[in-house]
PDB file of C-alpha atoms in Angstrom:
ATOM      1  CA  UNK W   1     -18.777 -75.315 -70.279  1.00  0.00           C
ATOM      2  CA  UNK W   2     -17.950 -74.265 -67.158  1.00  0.00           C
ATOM      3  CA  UNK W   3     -19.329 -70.688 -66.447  1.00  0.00           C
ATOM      4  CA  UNK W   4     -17.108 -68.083 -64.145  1.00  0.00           C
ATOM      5  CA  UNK W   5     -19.354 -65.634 -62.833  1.00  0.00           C
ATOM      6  CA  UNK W   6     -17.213 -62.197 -61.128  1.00  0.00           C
ATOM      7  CA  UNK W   7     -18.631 -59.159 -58.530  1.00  0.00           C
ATOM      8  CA  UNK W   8     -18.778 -56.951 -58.488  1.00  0.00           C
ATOM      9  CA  UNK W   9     -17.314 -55.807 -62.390  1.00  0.00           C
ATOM     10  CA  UNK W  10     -15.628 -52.403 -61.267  1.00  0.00           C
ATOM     11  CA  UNK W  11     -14.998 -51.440 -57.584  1.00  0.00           C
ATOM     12  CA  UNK W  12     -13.437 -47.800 -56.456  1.00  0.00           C
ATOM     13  CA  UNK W  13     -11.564 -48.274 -53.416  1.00  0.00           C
ATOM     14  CA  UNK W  14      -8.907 -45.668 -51.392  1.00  0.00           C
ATOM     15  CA  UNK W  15      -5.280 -46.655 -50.669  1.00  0.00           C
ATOM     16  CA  UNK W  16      -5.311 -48.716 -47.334  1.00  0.00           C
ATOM     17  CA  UNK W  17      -8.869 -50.056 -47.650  1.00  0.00           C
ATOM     18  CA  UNK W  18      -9.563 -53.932 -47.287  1.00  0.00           C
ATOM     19  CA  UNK W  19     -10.862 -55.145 -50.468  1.00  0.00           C
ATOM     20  CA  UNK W  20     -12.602 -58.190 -51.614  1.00  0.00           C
ATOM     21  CA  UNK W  21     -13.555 -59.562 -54.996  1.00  0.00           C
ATOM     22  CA  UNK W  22     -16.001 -62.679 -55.479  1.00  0.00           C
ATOM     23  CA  UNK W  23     -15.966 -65.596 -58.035  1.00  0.00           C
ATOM     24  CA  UNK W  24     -18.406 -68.437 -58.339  1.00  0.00           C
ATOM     25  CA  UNK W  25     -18.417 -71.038 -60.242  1.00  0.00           C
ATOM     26  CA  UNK W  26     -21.444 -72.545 -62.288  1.00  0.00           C
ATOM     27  CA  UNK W  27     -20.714 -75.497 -60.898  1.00  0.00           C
ATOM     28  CA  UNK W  28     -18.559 -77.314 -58.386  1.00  0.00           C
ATOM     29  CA  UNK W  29     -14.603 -76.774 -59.589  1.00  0.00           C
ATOM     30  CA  UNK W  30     -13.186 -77.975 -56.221  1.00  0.00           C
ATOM     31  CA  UNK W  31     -10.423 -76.200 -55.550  1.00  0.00           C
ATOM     32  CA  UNK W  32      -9.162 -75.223 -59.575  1.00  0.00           C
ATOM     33  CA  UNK W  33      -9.157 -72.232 -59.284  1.00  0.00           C
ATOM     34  CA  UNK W  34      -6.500 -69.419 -60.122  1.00  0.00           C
ATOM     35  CA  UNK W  35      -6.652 -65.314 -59.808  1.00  0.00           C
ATOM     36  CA  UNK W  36      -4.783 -62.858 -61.791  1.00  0.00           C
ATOM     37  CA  UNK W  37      -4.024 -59.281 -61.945  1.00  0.00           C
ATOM     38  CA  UNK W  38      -3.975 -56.957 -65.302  1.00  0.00           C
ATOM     39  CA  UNK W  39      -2.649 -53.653 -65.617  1.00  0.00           C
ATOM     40  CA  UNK W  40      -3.591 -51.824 -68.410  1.00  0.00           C
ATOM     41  CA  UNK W  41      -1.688 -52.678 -71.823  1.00  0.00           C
ATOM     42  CA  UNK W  42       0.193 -55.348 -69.962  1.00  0.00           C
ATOM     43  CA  UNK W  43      -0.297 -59.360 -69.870  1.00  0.00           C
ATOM     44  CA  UNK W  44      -1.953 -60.905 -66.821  1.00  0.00           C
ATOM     45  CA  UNK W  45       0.224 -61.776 -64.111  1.00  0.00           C
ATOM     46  CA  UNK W  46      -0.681 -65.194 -61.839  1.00  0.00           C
ATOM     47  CA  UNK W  47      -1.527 -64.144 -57.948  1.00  0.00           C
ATOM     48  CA  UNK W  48      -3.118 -67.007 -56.234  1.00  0.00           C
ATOM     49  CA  UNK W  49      -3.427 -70.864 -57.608  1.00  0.00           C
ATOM     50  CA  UNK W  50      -5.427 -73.610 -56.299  1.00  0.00           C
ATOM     51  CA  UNK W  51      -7.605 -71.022 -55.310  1.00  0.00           C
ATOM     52  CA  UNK W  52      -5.557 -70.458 -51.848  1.00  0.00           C
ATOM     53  CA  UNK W  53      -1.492 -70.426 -53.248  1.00  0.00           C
ATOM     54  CA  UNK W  54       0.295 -67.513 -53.189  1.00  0.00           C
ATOM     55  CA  UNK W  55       2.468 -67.746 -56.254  1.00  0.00           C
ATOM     56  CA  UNK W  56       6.151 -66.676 -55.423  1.00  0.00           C
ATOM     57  CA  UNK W  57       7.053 -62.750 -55.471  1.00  0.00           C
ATOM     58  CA  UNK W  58       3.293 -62.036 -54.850  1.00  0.00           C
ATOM     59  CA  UNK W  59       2.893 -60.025 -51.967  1.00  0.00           C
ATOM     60  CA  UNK W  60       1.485 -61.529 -49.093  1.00  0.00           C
ATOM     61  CA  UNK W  61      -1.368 -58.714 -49.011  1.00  0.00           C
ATOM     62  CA  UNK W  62      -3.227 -60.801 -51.510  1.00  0.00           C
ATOM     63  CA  UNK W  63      -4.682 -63.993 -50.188  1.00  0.00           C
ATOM     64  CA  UNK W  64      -7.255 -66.582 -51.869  1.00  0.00           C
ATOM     65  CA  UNK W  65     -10.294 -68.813 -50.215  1.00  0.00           C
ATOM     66  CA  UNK W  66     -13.027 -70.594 -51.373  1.00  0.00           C
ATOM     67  CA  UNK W  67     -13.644 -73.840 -52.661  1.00  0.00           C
ATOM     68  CA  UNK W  68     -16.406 -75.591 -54.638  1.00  0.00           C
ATOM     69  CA  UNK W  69     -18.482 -72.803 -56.400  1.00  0.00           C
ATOM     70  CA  UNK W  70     -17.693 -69.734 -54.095  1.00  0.00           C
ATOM     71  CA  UNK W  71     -14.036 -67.739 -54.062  1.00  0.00           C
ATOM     72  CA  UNK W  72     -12.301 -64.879 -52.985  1.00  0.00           C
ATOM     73  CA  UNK W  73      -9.699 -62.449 -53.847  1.00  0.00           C
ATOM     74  CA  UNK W  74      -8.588 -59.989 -51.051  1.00  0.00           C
ATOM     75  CA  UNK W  75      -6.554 -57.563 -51.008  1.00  0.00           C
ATOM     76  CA  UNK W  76      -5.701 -56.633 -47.130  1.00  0.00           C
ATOM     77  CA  UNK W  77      -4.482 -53.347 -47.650  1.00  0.00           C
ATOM     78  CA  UNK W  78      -5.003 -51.722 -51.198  1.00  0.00           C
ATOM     79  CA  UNK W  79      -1.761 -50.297 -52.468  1.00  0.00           C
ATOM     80  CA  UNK W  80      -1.261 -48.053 -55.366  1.00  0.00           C
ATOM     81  CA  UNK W  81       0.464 -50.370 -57.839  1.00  0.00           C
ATOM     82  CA  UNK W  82      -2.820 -52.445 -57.039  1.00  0.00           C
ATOM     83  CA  UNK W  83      -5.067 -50.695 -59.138  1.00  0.00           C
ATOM     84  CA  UNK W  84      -5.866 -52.896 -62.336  1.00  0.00           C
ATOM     85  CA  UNK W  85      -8.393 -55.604 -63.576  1.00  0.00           C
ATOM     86  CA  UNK W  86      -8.286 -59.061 -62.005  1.00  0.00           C
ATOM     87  CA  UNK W  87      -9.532 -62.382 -63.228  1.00  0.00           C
ATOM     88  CA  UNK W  88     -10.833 -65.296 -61.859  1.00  0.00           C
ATOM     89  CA  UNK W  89     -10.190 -68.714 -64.016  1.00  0.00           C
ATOM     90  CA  UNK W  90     -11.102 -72.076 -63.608  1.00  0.00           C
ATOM     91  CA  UNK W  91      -9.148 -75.192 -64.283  1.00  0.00           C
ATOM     92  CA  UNK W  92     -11.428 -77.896 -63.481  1.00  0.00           C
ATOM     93  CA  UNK W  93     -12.513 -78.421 -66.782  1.00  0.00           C
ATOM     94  CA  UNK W  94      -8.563 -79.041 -68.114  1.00  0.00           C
ATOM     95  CA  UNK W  95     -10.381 -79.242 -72.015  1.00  0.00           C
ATOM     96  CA  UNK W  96     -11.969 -76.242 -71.727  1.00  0.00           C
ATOM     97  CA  UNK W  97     -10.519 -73.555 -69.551  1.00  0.00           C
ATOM     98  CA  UNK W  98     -12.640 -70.718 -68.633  1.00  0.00           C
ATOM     99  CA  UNK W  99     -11.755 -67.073 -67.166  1.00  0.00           C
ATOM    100  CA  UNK W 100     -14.619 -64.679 -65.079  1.00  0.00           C
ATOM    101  CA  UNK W 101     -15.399 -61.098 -66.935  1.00  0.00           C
ATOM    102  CA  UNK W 102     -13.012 -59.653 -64.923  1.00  0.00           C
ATOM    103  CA  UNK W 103     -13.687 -56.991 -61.560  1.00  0.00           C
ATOM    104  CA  UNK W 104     -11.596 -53.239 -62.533  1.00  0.00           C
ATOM    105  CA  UNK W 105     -10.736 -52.064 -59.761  1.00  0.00           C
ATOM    106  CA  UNK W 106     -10.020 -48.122 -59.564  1.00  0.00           C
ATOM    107  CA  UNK W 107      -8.490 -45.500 -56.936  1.00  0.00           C
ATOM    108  CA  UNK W 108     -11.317 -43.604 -55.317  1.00  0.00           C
TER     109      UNK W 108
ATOM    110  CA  UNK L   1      14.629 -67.149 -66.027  1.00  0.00           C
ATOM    111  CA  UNK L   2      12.052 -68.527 -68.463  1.00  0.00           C
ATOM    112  CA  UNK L   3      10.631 -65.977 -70.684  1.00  0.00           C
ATOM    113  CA  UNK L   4       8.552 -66.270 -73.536  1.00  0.00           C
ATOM    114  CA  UNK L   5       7.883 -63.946 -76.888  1.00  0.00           C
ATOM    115  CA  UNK L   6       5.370 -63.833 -79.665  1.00  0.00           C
ATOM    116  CA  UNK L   7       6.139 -63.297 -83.016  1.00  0.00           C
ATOM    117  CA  UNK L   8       3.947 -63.164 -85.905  1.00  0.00           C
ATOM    118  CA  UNK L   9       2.173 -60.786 -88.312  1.00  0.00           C
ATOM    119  CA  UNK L  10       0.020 -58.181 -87.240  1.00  0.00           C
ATOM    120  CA  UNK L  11      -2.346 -57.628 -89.972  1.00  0.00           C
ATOM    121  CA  UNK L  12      -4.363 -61.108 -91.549  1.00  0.00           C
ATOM    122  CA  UNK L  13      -7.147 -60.895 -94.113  1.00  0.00           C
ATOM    123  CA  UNK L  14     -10.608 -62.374 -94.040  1.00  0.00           C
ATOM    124  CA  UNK L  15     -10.744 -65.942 -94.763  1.00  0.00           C
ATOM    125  CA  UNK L  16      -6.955 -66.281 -93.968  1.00  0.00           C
ATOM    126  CA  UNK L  17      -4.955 -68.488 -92.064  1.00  0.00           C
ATOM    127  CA  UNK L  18      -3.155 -66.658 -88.760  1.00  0.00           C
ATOM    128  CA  UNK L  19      -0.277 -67.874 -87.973  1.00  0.00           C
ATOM    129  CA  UNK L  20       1.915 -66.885 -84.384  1.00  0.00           C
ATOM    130  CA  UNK L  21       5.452 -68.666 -82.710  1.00  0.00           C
ATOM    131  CA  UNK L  22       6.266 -68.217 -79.848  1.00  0.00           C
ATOM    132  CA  UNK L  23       9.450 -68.587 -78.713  1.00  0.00           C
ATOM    133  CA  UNK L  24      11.063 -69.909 -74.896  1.00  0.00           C
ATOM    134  CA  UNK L  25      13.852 -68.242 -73.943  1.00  0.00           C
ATOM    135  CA  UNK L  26      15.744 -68.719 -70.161  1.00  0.00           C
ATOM    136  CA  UNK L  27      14.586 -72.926 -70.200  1.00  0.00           C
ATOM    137  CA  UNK L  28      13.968 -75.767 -72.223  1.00  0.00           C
ATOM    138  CA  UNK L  29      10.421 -76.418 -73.301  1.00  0.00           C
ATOM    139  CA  UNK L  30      10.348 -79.965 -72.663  1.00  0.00           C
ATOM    140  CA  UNK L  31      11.747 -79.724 -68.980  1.00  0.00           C
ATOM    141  CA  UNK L  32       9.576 -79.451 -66.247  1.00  0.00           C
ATOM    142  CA  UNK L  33       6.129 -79.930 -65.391  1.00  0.00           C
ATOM    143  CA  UNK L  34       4.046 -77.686 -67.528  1.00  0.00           C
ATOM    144  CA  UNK L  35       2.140 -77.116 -70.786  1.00  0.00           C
ATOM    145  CA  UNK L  36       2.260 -74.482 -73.547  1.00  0.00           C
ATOM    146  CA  UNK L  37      -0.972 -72.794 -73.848  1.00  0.00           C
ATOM    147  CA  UNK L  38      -2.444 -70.056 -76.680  1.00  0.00           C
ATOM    148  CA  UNK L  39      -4.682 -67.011 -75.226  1.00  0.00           C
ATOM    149  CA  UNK L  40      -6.228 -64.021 -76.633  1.00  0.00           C
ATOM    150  CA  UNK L  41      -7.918 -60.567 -75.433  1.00  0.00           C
ATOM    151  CA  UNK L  42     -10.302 -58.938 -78.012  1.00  0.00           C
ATOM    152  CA  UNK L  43     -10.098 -54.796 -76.929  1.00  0.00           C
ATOM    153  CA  UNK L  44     -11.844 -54.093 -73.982  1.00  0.00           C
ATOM    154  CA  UNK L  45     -13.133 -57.819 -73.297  1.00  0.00           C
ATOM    155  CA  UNK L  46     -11.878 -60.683 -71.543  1.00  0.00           C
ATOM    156  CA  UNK L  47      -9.590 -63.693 -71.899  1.00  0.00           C
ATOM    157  CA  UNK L  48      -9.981 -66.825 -74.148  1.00  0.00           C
ATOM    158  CA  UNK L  49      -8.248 -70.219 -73.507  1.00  0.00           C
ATOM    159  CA  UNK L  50      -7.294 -71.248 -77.049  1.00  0.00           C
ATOM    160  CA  UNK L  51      -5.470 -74.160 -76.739  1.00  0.00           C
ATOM    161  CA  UNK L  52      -2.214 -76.168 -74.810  1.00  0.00           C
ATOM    162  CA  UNK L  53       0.282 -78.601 -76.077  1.00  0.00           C
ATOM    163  CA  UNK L  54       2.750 -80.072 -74.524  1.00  0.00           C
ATOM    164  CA  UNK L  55       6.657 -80.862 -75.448  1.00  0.00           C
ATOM    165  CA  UNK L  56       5.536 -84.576 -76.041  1.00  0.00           C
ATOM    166  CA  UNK L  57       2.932 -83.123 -78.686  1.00  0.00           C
ATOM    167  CA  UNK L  58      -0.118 -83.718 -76.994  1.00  0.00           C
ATOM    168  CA  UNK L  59      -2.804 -81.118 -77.699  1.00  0.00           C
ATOM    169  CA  UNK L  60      -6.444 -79.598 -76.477  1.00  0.00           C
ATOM    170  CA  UNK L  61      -8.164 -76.973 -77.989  1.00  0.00           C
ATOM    171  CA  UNK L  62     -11.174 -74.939 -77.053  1.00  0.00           C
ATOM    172  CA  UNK L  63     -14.266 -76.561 -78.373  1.00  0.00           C
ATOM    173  CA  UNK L  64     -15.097 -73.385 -79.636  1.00  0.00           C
ATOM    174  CA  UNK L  65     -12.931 -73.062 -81.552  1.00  0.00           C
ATOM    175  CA  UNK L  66     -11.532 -76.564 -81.909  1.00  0.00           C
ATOM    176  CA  UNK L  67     -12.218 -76.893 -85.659  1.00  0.00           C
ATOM    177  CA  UNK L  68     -10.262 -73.950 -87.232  1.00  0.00           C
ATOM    178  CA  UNK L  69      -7.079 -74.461 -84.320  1.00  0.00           C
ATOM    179  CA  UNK L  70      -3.729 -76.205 -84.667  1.00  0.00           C
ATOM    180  CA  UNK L  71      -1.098 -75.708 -81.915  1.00  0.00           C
ATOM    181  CA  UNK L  72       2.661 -77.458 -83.184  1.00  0.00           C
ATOM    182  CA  UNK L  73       5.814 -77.611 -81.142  1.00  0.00           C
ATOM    183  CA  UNK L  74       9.367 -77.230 -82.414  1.00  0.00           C
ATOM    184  CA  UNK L  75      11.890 -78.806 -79.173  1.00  0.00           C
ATOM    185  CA  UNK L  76      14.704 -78.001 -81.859  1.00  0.00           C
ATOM    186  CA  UNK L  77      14.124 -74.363 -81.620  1.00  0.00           C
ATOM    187  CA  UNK L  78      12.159 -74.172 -78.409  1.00  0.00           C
ATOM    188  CA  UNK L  79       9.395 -72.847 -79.717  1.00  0.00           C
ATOM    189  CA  UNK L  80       5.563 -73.514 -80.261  1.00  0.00           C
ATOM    190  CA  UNK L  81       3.362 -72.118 -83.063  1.00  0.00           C
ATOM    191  CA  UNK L  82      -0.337 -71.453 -83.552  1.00  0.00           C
ATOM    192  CA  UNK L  83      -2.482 -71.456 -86.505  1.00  0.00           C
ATOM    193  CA  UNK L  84      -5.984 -70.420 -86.759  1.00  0.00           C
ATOM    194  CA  UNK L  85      -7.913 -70.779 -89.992  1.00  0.00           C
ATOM    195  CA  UNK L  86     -10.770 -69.121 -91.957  1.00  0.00           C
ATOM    196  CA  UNK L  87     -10.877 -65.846 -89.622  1.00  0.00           C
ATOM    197  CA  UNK L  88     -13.222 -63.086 -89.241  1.00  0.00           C
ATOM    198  CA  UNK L  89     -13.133 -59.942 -87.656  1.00  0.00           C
ATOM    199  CA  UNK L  90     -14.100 -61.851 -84.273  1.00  0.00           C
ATOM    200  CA  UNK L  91     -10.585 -63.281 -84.472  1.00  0.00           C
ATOM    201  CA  UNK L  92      -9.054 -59.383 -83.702  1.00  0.00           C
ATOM    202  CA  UNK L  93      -7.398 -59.246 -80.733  1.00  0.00           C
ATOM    203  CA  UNK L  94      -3.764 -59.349 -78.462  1.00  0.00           C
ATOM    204  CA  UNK L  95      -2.708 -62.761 -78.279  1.00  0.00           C
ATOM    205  CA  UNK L  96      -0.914 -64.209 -75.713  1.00  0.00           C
ATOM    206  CA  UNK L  97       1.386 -67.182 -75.557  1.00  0.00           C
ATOM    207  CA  UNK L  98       1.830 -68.322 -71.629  1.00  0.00           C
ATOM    208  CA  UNK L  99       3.479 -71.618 -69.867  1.00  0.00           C
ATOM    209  CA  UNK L 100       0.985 -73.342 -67.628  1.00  0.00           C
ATOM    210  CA  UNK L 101       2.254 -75.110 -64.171  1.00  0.00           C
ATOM    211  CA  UNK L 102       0.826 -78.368 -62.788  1.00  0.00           C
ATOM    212  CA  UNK L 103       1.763 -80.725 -60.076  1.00  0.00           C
ATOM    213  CA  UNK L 104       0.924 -84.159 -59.773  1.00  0.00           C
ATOM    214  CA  UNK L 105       1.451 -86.001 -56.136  1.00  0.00           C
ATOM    215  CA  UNK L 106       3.030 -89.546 -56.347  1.00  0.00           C
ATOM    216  CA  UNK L 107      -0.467 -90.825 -56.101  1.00  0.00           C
ATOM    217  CA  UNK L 108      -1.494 -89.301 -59.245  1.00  0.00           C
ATOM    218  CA  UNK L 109      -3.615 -86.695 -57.110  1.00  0.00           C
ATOM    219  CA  UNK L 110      -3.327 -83.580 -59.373  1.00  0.00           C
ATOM    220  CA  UNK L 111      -2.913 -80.575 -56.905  1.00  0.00           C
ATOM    221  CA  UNK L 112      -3.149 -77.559 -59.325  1.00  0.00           C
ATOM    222  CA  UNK L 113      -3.137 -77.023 -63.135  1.00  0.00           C
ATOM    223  CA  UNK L 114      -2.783 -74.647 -65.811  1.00  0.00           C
ATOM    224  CA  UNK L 115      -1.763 -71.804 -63.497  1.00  0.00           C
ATOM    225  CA  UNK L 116      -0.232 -69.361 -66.140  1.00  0.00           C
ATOM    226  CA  UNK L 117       3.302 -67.962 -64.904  1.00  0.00           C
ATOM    227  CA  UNK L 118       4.500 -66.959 -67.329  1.00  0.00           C
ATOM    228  CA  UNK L 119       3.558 -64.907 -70.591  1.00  0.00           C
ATOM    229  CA  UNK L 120       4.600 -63.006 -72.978  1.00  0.00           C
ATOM    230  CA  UNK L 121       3.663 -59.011 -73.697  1.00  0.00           C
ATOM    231  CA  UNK L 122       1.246 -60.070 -76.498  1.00  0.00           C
ATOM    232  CA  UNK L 123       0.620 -59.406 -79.675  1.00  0.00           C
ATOM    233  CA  UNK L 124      -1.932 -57.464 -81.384  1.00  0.00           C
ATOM    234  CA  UNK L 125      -3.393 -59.345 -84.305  1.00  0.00           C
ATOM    235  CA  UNK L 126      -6.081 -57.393 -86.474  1.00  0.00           C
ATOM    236  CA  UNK L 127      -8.202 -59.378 -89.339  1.00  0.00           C
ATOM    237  CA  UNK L 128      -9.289 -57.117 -91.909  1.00  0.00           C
ATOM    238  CA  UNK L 129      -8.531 -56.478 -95.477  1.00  0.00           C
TER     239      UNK L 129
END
């Protein structure tokens, strides 16, 4: 299977600060691959698919790049309602879909 | 708008068989171009891919887990069900029910897939006796 691979796992940032959050692939997944955000208690919620598409009613501060076995998340401006756990999955391998350990991201 | 809700009992016993629906609310099942997947969250850990079907019937499951899985549809009732056999403690955790998105160009050329958009709040399923 395809291993997801996520850095850093935690990250304390302050409001306004450029943050970016890394995802690489074990091996080449093209361009399959998705981000999402989880706040605590609450189900994950798609940002970014084919590792560059903003899904609709995402704001445009979050942006996805990367294609092959290296990918971004950033977030150009870190907001407040920003703070939660976000996870990398690939959907290259459609039989056996795989999700990074996840990168928490806190308010500093 | 599309929304989608688990149902199913909370509490399952070693050696059972758990058993979640979930149900589509806001859309048909069977229109549009996406797939009906199963996912679960132990506490404190990451997410598992359990398995998709779609409205024609067609299933995959996670090798993993592939032998103890079954994922039905219901178009009647717009729902879709899961059942996992023989569980353990390992099996505890919130599990999610979530409609995948895929689009395929009229050259076959598959542009994205399995982008979850939408899922439910979860459900919190605990095996113990």
């Amino acid at each position: 299977d395809i291993q997801m691979t996520q850095s850093p796992s935690s990250l304390s940032a302050p409001v306004g600060d450029r943050v970016t959050i890394t995802c690489r692939a074990s091996q080449s997944i093209s361009s399959y691959l998705n981000w999402y955000q989880q706040k605590a208690g609450k189900a994950p919620k798609l940002l970014i698919y084919a590792a560059s598409s903003l899904q609709s009613g995402v704001p445009s501060r979050f942006s996805g790049s990367g294609s092959g076995t290296d990918f971004t998340l950033t977030i150009s401006s870190l907001q407040p309602e920003d703070f939660a756990t976000y996870y990398c999955q690939q959907t290259y391998s459609t039989l056996q879909l795989t999700f990074g350990g996840g990168t928490k991201v806190e308010i500093k | 708008q599309v929304q989608v809700q688990e149902s199913g009992p909370g509490l399952v016993k070693p050696s059972q068989t758990l058993s979640l629906t979930c149900t589509v609310s806001g859309g048909s099942i069977s229109s549009g171009s996406y797939s009906w997947s199963w996912i679960r969250q132990p506490a404190g850990k990451g997410l598992e891919w359990i398995g998709r079907i779609y409205a024609s019937g067609s299933t995959n499951y996670n090798p993993s887990l592939k032998s103890r899985v079954t994922i039905s549809v219901d178009t009647s009732k717009n729902q879709f069900s899961l059942r996992l056999s023989s569980v353990t403690a390992a099996d505890t955790a919130v599990y999610y029910c979530a409609r995948a998105k895929y689009h395929i160009t009229l050259f076959g050329v598959v542009t994205y897939r399995d982008a979850f958009d939408i899922w439910g709040q979860g459900t919190m399923v605990t095996v113990s006796s």
